[in-house]
Every structure is written in structure tokens, then in C-alpha cells.
Amino acid sequence: MRVKDELGPDAVILESRRVRMKGLRGFFAPLRMEITAAVDNNNSSRSHVSGTLPQPELEKGIREELSDLRKILMRLVQREEKTPELNRQEHELLKYWRLQLEQQEVMPELIAELLEEIKEYLQGEASFPREVAGLFLRRSLRKRLKTVPEKGAQVQVFVGPTGVGKTTTLAKLAARYALYQGENVGIVTIDHYRIGALEQLRTYSEITGLPLEVVMTPRDLRKAVEKFSRCQRVLIDTAGRSTLNISHIRELAGYLQNLPPAEIFLVISATTKTRDLKLIAENFRSMNYNRLIFTKLDETSTYGFLLNGIHFTSLPIVYMTMGQSVPDDICLADVDKIADLLLGEE
Ligand SMILES: Nc1nc2c(ncn2[C@@H]2O[C@H](COP(=O)(O)OP(=O)(O)OP(=O)(O)O)[C@@H](O)[C@H]2O)c(=O)[nH]1
Ligand SMILES: [Mg+2]
């Protein structure tokens, strides 16, 4: 009305907006309406008319703002109510997998890392079914578990503590390479310490018909490897050494120094305690082992050692053995199978 009063009956409103007056007083004063209007005649003119917001407009604005505020408040309240529920669900979910990994005797620091990774995947969305969290965990495990393709090197050496199954594993692989892959295989042993060690290997050699060389010095070892240079595989057995007898381990390491590039398997029993696993990994380092074999999986019901072993050595597991039967009880380490064992899904 004021527009028409001031500009005449032909005035048209082009734009209207609510503005606050400048200064501190404006902050407390009611909003004002700024109107841009034009008079549609030949000498067209534009003019600004401002005034306080009419009562109904003001109420509408306040109602809109109140409604927005209510919505925000409701959202906040809902989130508050939901958070303890989410935390509880997340807690239950992580508790389940923590227990599973603890039962498998995975090291506490690895468990903490793995659960932290699940949490990241979940991103506070704990309404995932347990199985989905399990898939995330499997993904984290797969990243950690290292295995290598089967082909393997020509020269393979078996080192490790006493009685873990080095000779038996060598016999299994020798038979497998010769019988299943049709390869020429030569066997060498530098184990002339233990009574019966030689007879054990000789028996395997006679059954499979594979040639065996017994060596007494590092020089002999090089010669024996050269002698078998035409073989597709040369498997070298070593005497088991006590993990705590560093000088014995070093002496054995001296034999391996001038070998051609080889796969040096650190053979470890699945029944080894975690602390000893760490010690074995450290004390056998002078042998420059570069692959892992875990034996005697049939003698344990927990599989955390597979993950712990990789953690201590940063090396891949190539084979796992699960019984005394030659050549059957051996298989290539498979990431998914190991994850199955660790997640209790085998
Ligand atoms: N249950 C089980 N026993 C195994 C496995 N591998 C080897 N053994 C047994 O473990 C014992 C020792 O095996 P060896 O092959 O002589 O062990 P080693 O590491 O060569 O022993 P040393 O040469 O004395 O250090 C034997 O009775 C094997 O039959 C396995 O995977 N599972
Ligand atoms: Mg042996």
C-alpha cells in the first residue's frame, strides 16, 4: 500500500527482501522489508521503499526459522540416542572378532591393529552383520598373509630348530617334484651330527631312487651343488640347531655362504610358542632364510602362529605340512585357507 501511496497506482514491485538495520541497534530491532519498485510510465523511475516487516510476514518468518531449528534439534537428539546403541553394537561386533583372534592365539598387538582396521571400514556404522565385519577382517588378513607362487628356486635349503620336520618336509617335496612334476632331483645333506639322520635320508633316497650326496665341509657342499647343476632341483638338508645355540647356527650359516641364489626355508613347527617364534626368527637370521614353512599343523587347533610368524619375519609362507605321511601331508600355503583357519570358517 505504501508503494502505491508513494509512487502512484502504476507502481510495480520488482523485488522485496528482509534486511536488518545496520549497527548494534539493528541487531535488536525487528527486520525491515526492503522493496524495489518501478513505475511503468514513459519517464520510468525506480525507488526504494523500506519499512518494518508487516506482522503476518514477520510471524511467517519466525515460524519458518523455528521449524528449521526444531528439525536440527530433533536430528541432534536422535543422534544422541543412537550413539550409545551404535557403540554397543560396535563393541559387540569387535568383541566377537577379538575373541575369535584371541582363541587363535594371534598376538595382542596384531589383534589391536586388525580391530582398528575393521573399525575404519565400519566408519561408525555398526549395524553391519557380523559376517560383513568378518569380510572386512578377511581383507585385512589377506593384506598381511604373504605367499608366493609354487614354481620355486632350483636350489632349496631347509634350516631351523631341532625336530621340526626339516628332513621329512624335504622328502615330501623331493617326491612331489620327482613324481608329480617329473623333475630331476638331487638331494644333499650336511647333517652328519645326529645319529640316524643319514639313515633317515638314505631310506627316502632309496625309496624314491633320487641321488644323495653327504657333505662334511662348505667346500664339499659347493661341489655337490655343482655336481647336481643339471638337476631341476637340488634340495639341501641341514642339521637341526637349538635356537639358543647361536654359535652352532653361525657355523651352519658358514656352509651356505657361497651357494648360488637359493630358497632358504626356515622350517618352524606349528606348536611353537609365540615368544619362541620371535626368538627363532631372530636367532636364525644369520642363515639368511627367505621363506617360511610351517609344519605339524595337525598337532594344533590354533593358527595365530601363521600370522605371528609372518609378522616377526616379514616373509611369505610357502608350504604347510599336516602329518607324517610322505609325500602326502604337505600343501602350498593359500591365503584364503589360512584366513579360513584364523576366522574359524574352515
Ligand atoms: N604330526 C606331524 N609330525 C611331523 C610332521 N612333519 C614331520 N613330523 C615328524 O616330526 C618328527 C621329526 O621329523 P624330522 O623330519 O626328522 O625333523 P628334523 O627337523 O629333520 O629333525 P632334526 O634333523 O633332528 O633337526 C618325525 O617323527 C616326523 O615324522 C607333520 O607335519 N606333522
Ligand atoms: Mg633332519
mmCIF file of C-alpha atoms and ligand atoms in Angstrom:
data_model
loop_
_atom_site.group_PDB
_atom_site.id
_atom_site.type_symbol
_atom_site.label_atom_id
_atom_site.label_comp_id
_atom_site.label_asym_id
_atom_site.label_seq_id
_atom_site.Cartn_x
_atom_site.Cartn_y
_atom_site.Cartn_z
ATOM 1 C CA MET A 1 0.000 0.000 0.000
ATOM 2 C CA ARG A 2 2.796 2.372 0.877
ATOM 3 C CA VAL A 3 4.374 1.687 -2.522
ATOM 4 C CA LYS A 4 1.180 2.736 -4.264
ATOM 5 C CA ASP A 5 0.809 5.722 -1.884
ATOM 6 C CA GLU A 6 4.297 6.913 -2.633
ATOM 7 C CA LEU A 7 4.719 6.011 -6.308
ATOM 8 C CA GLY A 8 1.167 6.038 -7.594
ATOM 9 C CA PRO A 9 -1.251 3.313 -8.693
ATOM 10 C CA ASP A 10 1.027 2.084 -11.558
ATOM 11 C CA ALA A 11 3.933 1.168 -9.307
ATOM 12 C CA VAL A 12 5.113 -2.451 -9.626
ATOM 13 C CA ILE A 13 7.179 -4.323 -7.013
ATOM 14 C CA LEU A 14 10.339 -5.749 -8.626
ATOM 15 C CA GLU A 15 11.999 -7.262 -5.580
ATOM 16 C CA SER A 16 11.426 -7.480 -1.841
ATOM 17 C CA ARG A 17 13.759 -8.770 0.863
ATOM 18 C CA ARG A 18 14.052 -8.720 4.598
ATOM 19 C CA VAL A 19 17.022 -6.729 5.887
ATOM 20 C CA ARG A 20 18.488 -5.996 9.256
ATOM 21 C CA MET A 21 19.295 -2.387 10.137
ATOM 22 C CA LYS A 22 22.985 -1.678 10.459
ATOM 23 C CA GLY A 23 24.665 -1.321 13.864
ATOM 24 C CA LEU A 24 24.025 -2.727 17.288
ATOM 25 C CA ARG A 25 20.525 -1.313 17.406
ATOM 26 C CA GLY A 26 19.725 -3.117 14.187
ATOM 27 C CA PHE A 27 20.631 -6.365 15.858
ATOM 28 C CA PHE A 28 17.785 -5.950 18.372
ATOM 29 C CA ALA A 29 15.367 -4.091 16.105
ATOM 30 C CA PRO A 30 12.766 -6.020 14.077
ATOM 31 C CA LEU A 31 13.647 -6.910 10.493
ATOM 32 C CA ARG A 32 12.772 -4.356 7.872
ATOM 33 C CA MET A 33 11.385 -5.049 4.451
ATOM 34 C CA GLU A 34 13.331 -3.526 1.537
ATOM 35 C CA ILE A 35 11.216 -3.201 -1.589
ATOM 36 C CA THR A 36 12.460 -2.276 -5.053
ATOM 37 C CA ALA A 37 9.592 -0.903 -7.138
ATOM 38 C CA ALA A 38 9.189 0.694 -10.559
ATOM 39 C CA VAL A 39 6.536 2.917 -12.096
ATOM 40 C CA ASP A 40 5.627 1.786 -15.549
ATOM 41 C CA ASN A 41 5.236 5.088 -17.450
ATOM 42 C CA ASN A 42 7.333 6.823 -20.031
ATOM 43 C CA ASN A 43 9.538 8.618 -17.553
ATOM 44 C CA SER A 44 10.089 5.351 -15.670
ATOM 45 C CA SER A 45 11.699 5.616 -12.301
ATOM 46 C CA ARG A 46 12.872 3.244 -9.621
ATOM 47 C CA SER A 47 12.561 3.844 -5.942
ATOM 48 C CA HIS A 48 13.312 2.087 -2.689
ATOM 49 C CA VAL A 49 10.680 1.942 -0.019
ATOM 50 C CA SER A 50 11.541 0.370 3.261
ATOM 51 C CA GLY A 51 9.677 -0.257 6.463
ATOM 52 C CA THR A 52 9.290 -2.763 9.224
ATOM 53 C CA LEU A 53 8.105 -6.231 8.214
ATOM 54 C CA PRO A 54 4.305 -6.458 8.360
ATOM 55 C CA GLN A 55 3.082 -8.564 11.260
ATOM 56 C CA PRO A 56 1.915 -11.650 9.256
ATOM 57 C CA GLU A 57 5.196 -11.734 7.275
ATOM 58 C CA LEU A 58 7.179 -11.497 10.485
ATOM 59 C CA GLU A 59 5.258 -14.345 12.096
ATOM 60 C CA LYS A 60 5.715 -16.493 9.000
ATOM 61 C CA GLY A 61 9.495 -15.866 9.068
ATOM 62 C CA ILE A 62 9.739 -16.690 12.742
ATOM 63 C CA ARG A 63 7.660 -19.830 12.263
ATOM 64 C CA GLU A 64 9.957 -20.953 9.424
ATOM 65 C CA GLU A 65 13.066 -20.348 11.481
ATOM 66 C CA LEU A 66 11.556 -22.141 14.463
ATOM 67 C CA SER A 67 10.652 -25.102 12.318
ATOM 68 C CA ASP A 68 14.218 -25.273 10.948
ATOM 69 C CA LEU A 69 15.616 -25.102 14.461
ATOM 70 C CA ARG A 70 13.250 -27.851 15.606
ATOM 71 C CA LYS A 71 14.432 -30.074 12.772
ATOM 72 C CA ILE A 72 18.085 -29.530 13.683
ATOM 73 C CA LEU A 73 17.332 -30.189 17.352
ATOM 74 C CA MET A 74 15.444 -33.381 16.531
ATOM 75 C CA ARG A 75 18.353 -34.596 14.442
ATOM 76 C CA LEU A 76 20.792 -33.908 17.280
ATOM 77 C CA VAL A 77 18.577 -35.638 19.827
ATOM 78 C CA GLN A 78 18.149 -38.672 17.575
ATOM 79 C CA ARG A 79 21.892 -38.917 17.034
ATOM 80 C CA GLU A 80 22.481 -38.682 20.781
ATOM 81 C CA GLU A 81 20.018 -41.501 21.354
ATOM 82 C CA LYS A 82 21.512 -43.589 18.561
ATOM 83 C CA THR A 83 25.189 -43.207 19.546
ATOM 84 C CA PRO A 84 25.177 -45.437 22.644
ATOM 85 C CA GLU A 85 23.291 -48.037 20.599
ATOM 86 C CA LEU A 86 25.895 -47.837 17.799
ATOM 87 C CA ASN A 87 28.713 -48.032 20.312
ATOM 88 C CA ARG A 88 27.133 -51.035 21.946
ATOM 89 C CA GLN A 89 26.687 -52.807 18.590
ATOM 90 C CA GLU A 90 30.213 -51.918 17.504
ATOM 91 C CA HIS A 91 31.500 -53.110 20.831
ATOM 92 C CA GLU A 92 29.680 -56.451 20.461
ATOM 93 C CA LEU A 93 30.937 -56.866 16.904
ATOM 94 C CA LEU A 94 34.546 -56.128 17.767
ATOM 95 C CA LYS A 95 34.283 -58.239 20.922
ATOM 96 C CA TYR A 96 33.238 -61.237 18.838
ATOM 97 C CA TRP A 97 36.183 -60.931 16.445
ATOM 98 C CA ARG A 98 38.617 -60.072 19.223
ATOM 99 C CA LEU A 99 37.636 -63.292 20.986
ATOM 100 C CA GLN A 100 37.984 -65.263 17.748
ATOM 101 C CA LEU A 101 41.524 -63.918 17.144
ATOM 102 C CA GLU A 102 42.483 -64.403 20.794
ATOM 103 C CA GLN A 103 41.321 -68.002 20.641
ATOM 104 C CA GLN A 104 43.579 -68.443 17.614
ATOM 105 C CA GLU A 105 46.426 -67.007 19.694
ATOM 106 C CA VAL A 106 47.125 -64.107 17.391
ATOM 107 C CA MET A 107 49.472 -61.678 19.166
ATOM 108 C CA PRO A 108 47.663 -58.897 21.114
ATOM 109 C CA GLU A 109 49.292 -56.074 19.134
ATOM 110 C CA LEU A 110 48.232 -57.665 15.851
ATOM 111 C CA ILE A 111 44.693 -58.124 17.170
ATOM 112 C CA ALA A 112 44.589 -54.436 18.130
ATOM 113 C CA GLU A 113 45.763 -53.435 14.632
ATOM 114 C CA LEU A 114 43.239 -55.702 12.915
ATOM 115 C CA LEU A 115 40.313 -54.446 15.024
ATOM 116 C CA GLU A 116 41.350 -50.870 14.361
ATOM 117 C CA GLU A 117 41.203 -51.639 10.638
ATOM 118 C CA ILE A 118 37.702 -53.146 10.964
ATOM 119 C CA LYS A 119 36.607 -50.013 12.822
ATOM 120 C CA GLU A 120 37.874 -47.893 9.957
ATOM 121 C CA TYR A 121 35.967 -49.995 7.446
ATOM 122 C CA LEU A 122 32.801 -49.776 9.553
ATOM 123 C CA GLN A 123 33.078 -45.975 9.855
ATOM 124 C CA GLY A 124 30.785 -45.901 12.881
ATOM 125 C CA GLU A 125 28.140 -47.929 11.035
ATOM 126 C CA ALA A 126 27.916 -50.826 13.452
ATOM 127 C CA SER A 127 24.631 -52.163 12.152
ATOM 128 C CA PHE A 128 26.620 -54.417 9.796
ATOM 129 C CA PRO A 129 26.003 -58.117 10.318
ATOM 130 C CA ARG A 130 28.878 -59.948 11.951
ATOM 131 C CA GLU A 131 29.634 -61.712 8.661
ATOM 132 C CA VAL A 132 30.214 -58.405 6.892
ATOM 133 C CA ALA A 133 32.682 -57.342 9.571
ATOM 134 C CA GLY A 134 34.231 -60.798 9.055
ATOM 135 C CA LEU A 135 34.704 -59.976 5.373
ATOM 136 C CA PHE A 136 36.489 -56.762 6.304
ATOM 137 C CA LEU A 137 38.697 -58.715 8.667
ATOM 138 C CA ARG A 138 39.451 -61.253 5.937
ATOM 139 C CA ARG A 139 40.504 -58.367 3.710
ATOM 140 C CA SER A 140 42.921 -57.134 6.372
ATOM 141 C CA LEU A 141 44.283 -60.643 6.867
ATOM 142 C CA ARG A 142 44.806 -61.131 3.141
ATOM 143 C CA LYS A 143 46.916 -57.968 3.075
ATOM 144 C CA ARG A 144 49.137 -59.393 5.800
ATOM 145 C CA LEU A 145 49.400 -63.008 4.724
ATOM 146 C CA LYS A 146 52.118 -63.418 2.176
ATOM 147 C CA THR A 147 52.506 -66.434 -0.054
ATOM 148 C CA VAL A 148 54.491 -66.977 -3.258
ATOM 149 C CA PRO A 149 53.817 -68.918 -6.473
ATOM 150 C CA GLU A 150 54.713 -72.607 -6.366
ATOM 151 C CA LYS A 151 57.446 -72.675 -9.020
ATOM 152 C CA GLY A 152 60.273 -72.091 -6.541
ATOM 153 C CA ALA A 153 64.059 -71.949 -6.965
ATOM 154 C CA GLN A 154 66.372 -74.661 -8.240
ATOM 155 C CA VAL A 155 68.351 -74.820 -5.000
ATOM 156 C CA GLN A 156 66.290 -75.138 -1.845
ATOM 157 C CA VAL A 157 67.727 -75.339 1.658
ATOM 158 C CA PHE A 158 65.891 -76.408 4.818
ATOM 159 C CA VAL A 159 67.026 -74.831 8.090
ATOM 160 C CA GLY A 160 65.503 -74.491 11.539
ATOM 161 C CA PRO A 161 65.372 -75.759 15.113
ATOM 162 C CA THR A 162 65.702 -79.455 16.003
ATOM 163 C CA GLY A 163 62.990 -81.958 15.221
ATOM 164 C CA VAL A 164 60.599 -79.573 13.460
ATOM 165 C CA GLY A 165 60.331 -81.798 10.371
ATOM 166 C CA LYS A 166 63.014 -80.443 8.016
ATOM 167 C CA THR A 167 64.081 -83.849 6.665
ATOM 168 C CA THR A 168 60.507 -85.129 6.378
ATOM 169 C CA THR A 169 59.439 -81.962 4.548
ATOM 170 C CA LEU A 170 62.418 -82.247 2.199
ATOM 171 C CA ALA A 171 61.443 -85.865 1.468
ATOM 172 C CA LYS A 172 57.841 -84.836 0.778
ATOM 173 C CA LEU A 173 58.948 -82.123 -1.645
ATOM 174 C CA ALA A 174 61.595 -84.293 -3.321
ATOM 175 C CA ALA A 175 58.939 -86.934 -4.039
ATOM 176 C CA ARG A 176 56.478 -84.329 -5.179
ATOM 177 C CA TYR A 177 58.937 -82.651 -7.590
ATOM 178 C CA ALA A 178 60.108 -86.001 -8.968
ATOM 179 C CA LEU A 179 56.825 -87.930 -9.120
ATOM 180 C CA TYR A 180 54.232 -85.241 -9.789
ATOM 181 C CA GLN A 181 56.300 -82.736 -11.782
ATOM 182 C CA GLY A 182 58.705 -85.170 -13.461
ATOM 183 C CA GLU A 183 61.756 -83.174 -12.400
ATOM 184 C CA ASN A 184 65.318 -84.426 -11.876
ATOM 185 C CA VAL A 185 66.032 -84.006 -8.200
ATOM 186 C CA GLY A 186 69.327 -84.216 -6.307
ATOM 187 C CA ILE A 187 69.459 -84.409 -2.510
ATOM 188 C CA VAL A 188 72.340 -83.132 -0.404
ATOM 189 C CA THR A 189 72.734 -83.366 3.351
ATOM 190 C CA ILE A 190 75.117 -81.617 5.664
ATOM 191 C CA ASP A 191 73.600 -83.338 8.671
ATOM 192 C CA HIS A 192 76.293 -85.658 9.889
ATOM 193 C CA TYR A 193 75.830 -84.732 13.536
ATOM 194 C CA ARG A 194 72.805 -86.685 14.655
ATOM 195 C CA ILE A 195 72.900 -90.468 14.846
ATOM 196 C CA GLY A 196 70.345 -91.856 12.457
ATOM 197 C CA ALA A 197 69.997 -88.644 10.438
ATOM 198 C CA LEU A 198 71.820 -90.092 7.474
ATOM 199 C CA GLU A 199 69.923 -93.385 7.559
ATOM 200 C CA GLN A 200 66.655 -91.461 7.546
ATOM 201 C CA LEU A 201 67.556 -89.584 4.360
ATOM 202 C CA ARG A 202 69.167 -92.639 2.778
ATOM 203 C CA THR A 203 65.910 -94.529 3.218
ATOM 204 C CA TYR A 204 63.951 -91.791 1.417
ATOM 205 C CA SER A 205 66.605 -91.643 -1.274
ATOM 206 C CA GLU A 206 66.392 -95.405 -1.858
ATOM 207 C CA ILE A 207 62.580 -95.474 -1.917
ATOM 208 C CA THR A 208 62.361 -92.613 -4.411
ATOM 209 C CA GLY A 209 65.542 -93.528 -6.316
ATOM 210 C CA LEU A 210 66.840 -89.972 -6.003
ATOM 211 C CA PRO A 211 70.623 -89.439 -5.718
ATOM 212 C CA LEU A 212 72.007 -88.363 -2.326
ATOM 213 C CA GLU A 213 75.281 -86.576 -1.544
ATOM 214 C CA VAL A 214 76.589 -86.312 2.021
ATOM 215 C CA VAL A 215 78.922 -83.367 2.635
ATOM 216 C CA MET A 216 81.245 -82.590 5.522
ATOM 217 C CA THR A 217 82.587 -79.121 4.650
ATOM 218 C CA PRO A 218 81.336 -75.928 2.991
ATOM 219 C CA ARG A 219 83.623 -76.722 0.056
ATOM 220 C CA ASP A 220 82.044 -80.166 -0.328
ATOM 221 C CA LEU A 221 78.647 -78.528 -0.349
ATOM 222 C CA ARG A 222 79.541 -76.253 -3.254
ATOM 223 C CA LYS A 223 80.953 -79.232 -5.171
ATOM 224 C CA ALA A 224 77.800 -81.293 -4.548
ATOM 225 C CA VAL A 225 75.584 -78.469 -5.765
ATOM 226 C CA GLU A 226 77.756 -78.124 -8.875
ATOM 227 C CA LYS A 227 77.506 -81.866 -9.440
ATOM 228 C CA PHE A 228 73.707 -81.583 -9.433
ATOM 229 C CA SER A 229 73.735 -78.427 -11.561
ATOM 230 C CA ARG A 230 71.820 -80.222 -14.332
ATOM 231 C CA CYS A 231 69.049 -81.190 -11.958
ATOM 232 C CA GLN A 232 65.945 -79.030 -11.934
ATOM 233 C CA ARG A 233 66.002 -79.227 -8.134
ATOM 234 C CA VAL A 234 68.751 -79.526 -5.582
ATOM 235 C CA LEU A 235 67.350 -79.973 -2.071
ATOM 236 C CA ILE A 236 69.734 -79.441 0.840
ATOM 237 C CA ASP A 237 69.020 -80.804 4.329
ATOM 238 C CA THR A 238 70.737 -79.301 7.376
ATOM 239 C CA ALA A 239 71.128 -80.416 10.954
ATOM 240 C CA GLY A 240 68.585 -79.015 13.386
ATOM 241 C CA ARG A 241 70.118 -76.450 15.723
ATOM 242 C CA SER A 242 68.952 -75.294 19.117
ATOM 243 C CA THR A 243 67.518 -71.812 18.788
ATOM 244 C CA LEU A 244 69.617 -70.641 21.724
ATOM 245 C CA ASN A 245 72.908 -72.013 20.398
ATOM 246 C CA ILE A 246 73.974 -69.054 18.290
ATOM 247 C CA SER A 247 77.483 -70.401 17.585
ATOM 248 C CA HIS A 248 76.078 -73.656 16.165
ATOM 249 C CA ILE A 249 73.701 -71.663 13.984
ATOM 250 C CA ARG A 250 76.579 -69.450 12.763
ATOM 251 C CA GLU A 251 78.700 -72.483 11.973
ATOM 252 C CA LEU A 252 75.913 -73.866 9.806
ATOM 253 C CA ALA A 253 75.438 -70.463 8.189
ATOM 254 C CA GLY A 254 79.090 -70.673 7.095
ATOM 255 C CA TYR A 255 78.175 -73.618 4.841
ATOM 256 C CA LEU A 256 75.571 -71.633 2.969
ATOM 257 C CA GLN A 257 77.672 -68.563 2.264
ATOM 258 C CA ASN A 258 78.877 -69.362 -1.236
ATOM 259 C CA LEU A 259 75.812 -71.110 -2.555
ATOM 260 C CA PRO A 260 74.171 -69.911 -5.777
ATOM 261 C CA PRO A 261 70.984 -67.913 -5.156
ATOM 262 C CA ALA A 262 68.708 -70.253 -3.259
ATOM 263 C CA GLU A 263 65.418 -70.501 -1.487
ATOM 264 C CA ILE A 264 66.319 -70.904 2.159
ATOM 265 C CA PHE A 265 63.307 -72.211 4.057
ATOM 266 C CA LEU A 266 63.088 -71.551 7.773
ATOM 267 C CA VAL A 267 61.107 -74.568 8.956
ATOM 268 C CA ILE A 268 59.050 -73.967 12.092
ATOM 269 C CA SER A 269 56.656 -76.203 13.973
ATOM 270 C CA ALA A 270 53.082 -75.000 14.412
ATOM 271 C CA THR A 271 53.337 -75.921 18.077
ATOM 272 C CA THR A 272 55.992 -73.265 18.791
ATOM 273 C CA LYS A 273 55.114 -70.713 21.486
ATOM 274 C CA THR A 274 54.811 -67.133 20.248
ATOM 275 C CA ARG A 275 57.782 -65.909 22.251
ATOM 276 C CA ASP A 276 59.954 -68.722 20.869
ATOM 277 C CA LEU A 277 58.746 -67.961 17.372
ATOM 278 C CA LYS A 278 60.201 -64.488 17.750
ATOM 279 C CA LEU A 279 63.443 -65.928 19.081
ATOM 280 C CA ILE A 280 63.727 -68.405 16.204
ATOM 281 C CA ALA A 281 63.090 -65.628 13.686
ATOM 282 C CA GLU A 282 65.870 -63.549 15.249
ATOM 283 C CA ASN A 283 68.462 -66.204 16.040
ATOM 284 C CA PHE A 284 68.332 -67.925 12.659
ATOM 285 C CA ARG A 285 68.696 -64.641 10.788
ATOM 286 C CA SER A 286 72.399 -65.347 10.130
ATOM 287 C CA MET A 287 71.251 -68.167 7.838
ATOM 288 C CA ASN A 288 69.660 -65.584 5.533
ATOM 289 C CA TYR A 289 66.445 -67.546 5.298
ATOM 290 C CA ASN A 290 63.988 -66.018 2.860
ATOM 291 C CA ARG A 291 60.889 -68.250 3.012
ATOM 292 C CA LEU A 292 58.831 -69.925 5.723
ATOM 293 C CA ILE A 293 57.475 -73.451 6.065
ATOM 294 C CA PHE A 294 55.171 -74.329 8.946
ATOM 295 C CA THR A 295 54.996 -77.991 9.931
ATOM 296 C CA LYS A 296 52.788 -80.084 12.214
ATOM 297 C CA LEU A 297 49.582 -78.155 11.651
ATOM 298 C CA ASP A 298 47.866 -81.424 12.573
ATOM 299 C CA GLU A 299 49.185 -81.028 16.113
ATOM 300 C CA THR A 300 47.470 -77.780 16.955
ATOM 301 C CA SER A 301 43.978 -76.322 16.966
ATOM 302 C CA THR A 302 45.051 -72.677 16.876
ATOM 303 C CA TYR A 303 46.540 -70.914 13.874
ATOM 304 C CA GLY A 304 47.641 -67.479 15.076
ATOM 305 C CA PHE A 305 51.279 -68.592 14.643
ATOM 306 C CA LEU A 306 50.864 -68.222 10.863
ATOM 307 C CA LEU A 307 50.128 -64.514 11.231
ATOM 308 C CA ASN A 308 52.628 -64.060 14.073
ATOM 309 C CA GLY A 309 55.360 -65.805 12.050
ATOM 310 C CA ILE A 310 54.844 -63.506 9.084
ATOM 311 C CA HIS A 311 54.840 -60.543 11.452
ATOM 312 C CA PHE A 312 58.212 -61.495 13.007
ATOM 313 C CA THR A 313 59.942 -62.273 9.718
ATOM 314 C CA SER A 314 58.116 -60.191 7.067
ATOM 315 C CA LEU A 315 58.464 -63.262 4.849
ATOM 316 C CA PRO A 316 55.990 -65.361 2.934
ATOM 317 C CA ILE A 317 54.854 -68.835 3.966
ATOM 318 C CA VAL A 318 55.299 -71.242 1.084
ATOM 319 C CA TYR A 319 54.351 -74.662 2.445
ATOM 320 C CA MET A 320 52.422 -76.077 5.376
ATOM 321 C CA THR A 321 52.611 -79.697 6.475
ATOM 322 C CA MET A 322 49.959 -81.558 8.410
ATOM 323 C CA GLY A 323 51.153 -85.087 9.091
ATOM 324 C CA GLN A 324 53.964 -87.607 8.907
ATOM 325 C CA SER A 325 52.935 -89.244 5.678
ATOM 326 C CA VAL A 326 55.431 -88.791 2.807
ATOM 327 C CA PRO A 327 54.660 -87.365 0.262
ATOM 328 C CA ASP A 328 51.008 -86.600 1.001
ATOM 329 C CA ASP A 329 50.923 -84.410 4.078
ATOM 330 C CA ILE A 330 52.041 -81.125 2.595
ATOM 331 C CA CYS A 331 50.261 -78.300 0.805
ATOM 332 C CA LEU A 332 51.037 -74.909 -0.624
ATOM 333 C CA ALA A 333 50.148 -72.113 1.741
ATOM 334 C CA ASP A 334 46.984 -70.495 0.478
ATOM 335 C CA VAL A 335 45.951 -67.076 1.755
ATOM 336 C CA ASP A 336 42.244 -67.860 1.753
ATOM 337 C CA LYS A 337 42.686 -71.171 3.516
ATOM 338 C CA ILE A 338 44.810 -69.507 6.182
ATOM 339 C CA ALA A 339 42.192 -66.777 6.589
ATOM 340 C CA ASP A 340 39.531 -69.526 6.931
ATOM 341 C CA LEU A 341 41.554 -71.147 9.709
ATOM 342 C CA LEU A 342 42.047 -67.858 11.538
ATOM 343 C CA LEU A 343 38.405 -66.828 11.224
ATOM 344 C CA GLY A 344 37.160 -70.257 12.278
ATOM 345 C CA GLU A 345 35.451 -70.761 8.923
ATOM 346 C CA GLU A 346 37.208 -73.899 7.746
HETATM 347 N N1 LIG B 1 52.484 -84.706 13.232
HETATM 348 C C1 LIG B 1 53.416 -84.352 12.374
HETATM 349 N N2 LIG B 1 54.654 -84.845 12.517
HETATM 350 C C2 LIG B 1 55.586 -84.471 11.628
HETATM 351 C C3 LIG B 1 55.326 -83.571 10.565
HETATM 352 N N3 LIG B 1 56.464 -83.390 9.879
HETATM 353 C C4 LIG B 1 57.390 -84.154 10.482
HETATM 354 N N4 LIG B 1 56.880 -84.808 11.522
HETATM 355 C C5 LIG B 1 57.523 -85.726 12.454
HETATM 356 O O1 LIG B 1 58.421 -84.999 13.248
HETATM 357 C C6 LIG B 1 59.490 -85.842 13.622
HETATM 358 C C7 LIG B 1 60.809 -85.174 13.282
HETATM 359 O O2 LIG B 1 60.888 -85.047 11.876
HETATM 360 P P1 LIG B 1 62.262 -84.800 11.125
HETATM 361 O O3 LIG B 1 61.937 -84.610 9.688
HETATM 362 O O4 LIG B 1 63.249 -85.822 11.461
HETATM 363 O O5 LIG B 1 62.672 -83.417 11.781
HETATM 364 P P2 LIG B 1 64.036 -82.633 11.543
HETATM 365 O O6 LIG B 1 63.703 -81.212 11.636
HETATM 366 O O7 LIG B 1 64.699 -83.102 10.323
HETATM 367 O O8 LIG B 1 64.856 -83.067 12.821
HETATM 368 P P3 LIG B 1 66.427 -82.841 13.063
HETATM 369 O O9 LIG B 1 67.118 -83.149 11.792
HETATM 370 O O10 LIG B 1 66.783 -83.775 14.159
HETATM 371 O O11 LIG B 1 66.595 -81.449 13.467
HETATM 372 C C8 LIG B 1 59.286 -87.161 12.889
HETATM 373 O O12 LIG B 1 58.663 -88.066 13.739
HETATM 374 C C9 LIG B 1 58.341 -86.770 11.759
HETATM 375 O O13 LIG B 1 57.551 -87.859 11.307
HETATM 376 C C10 LIG B 1 53.983 -83.058 10.462
HETATM 377 O O14 LIG B 1 53.650 -82.258 9.587
HETATM 378 N N5 LIG B 1 53.083 -83.477 11.387
HETATM 379 MG MG MG B 2 66.591 -83.807 9.973
#
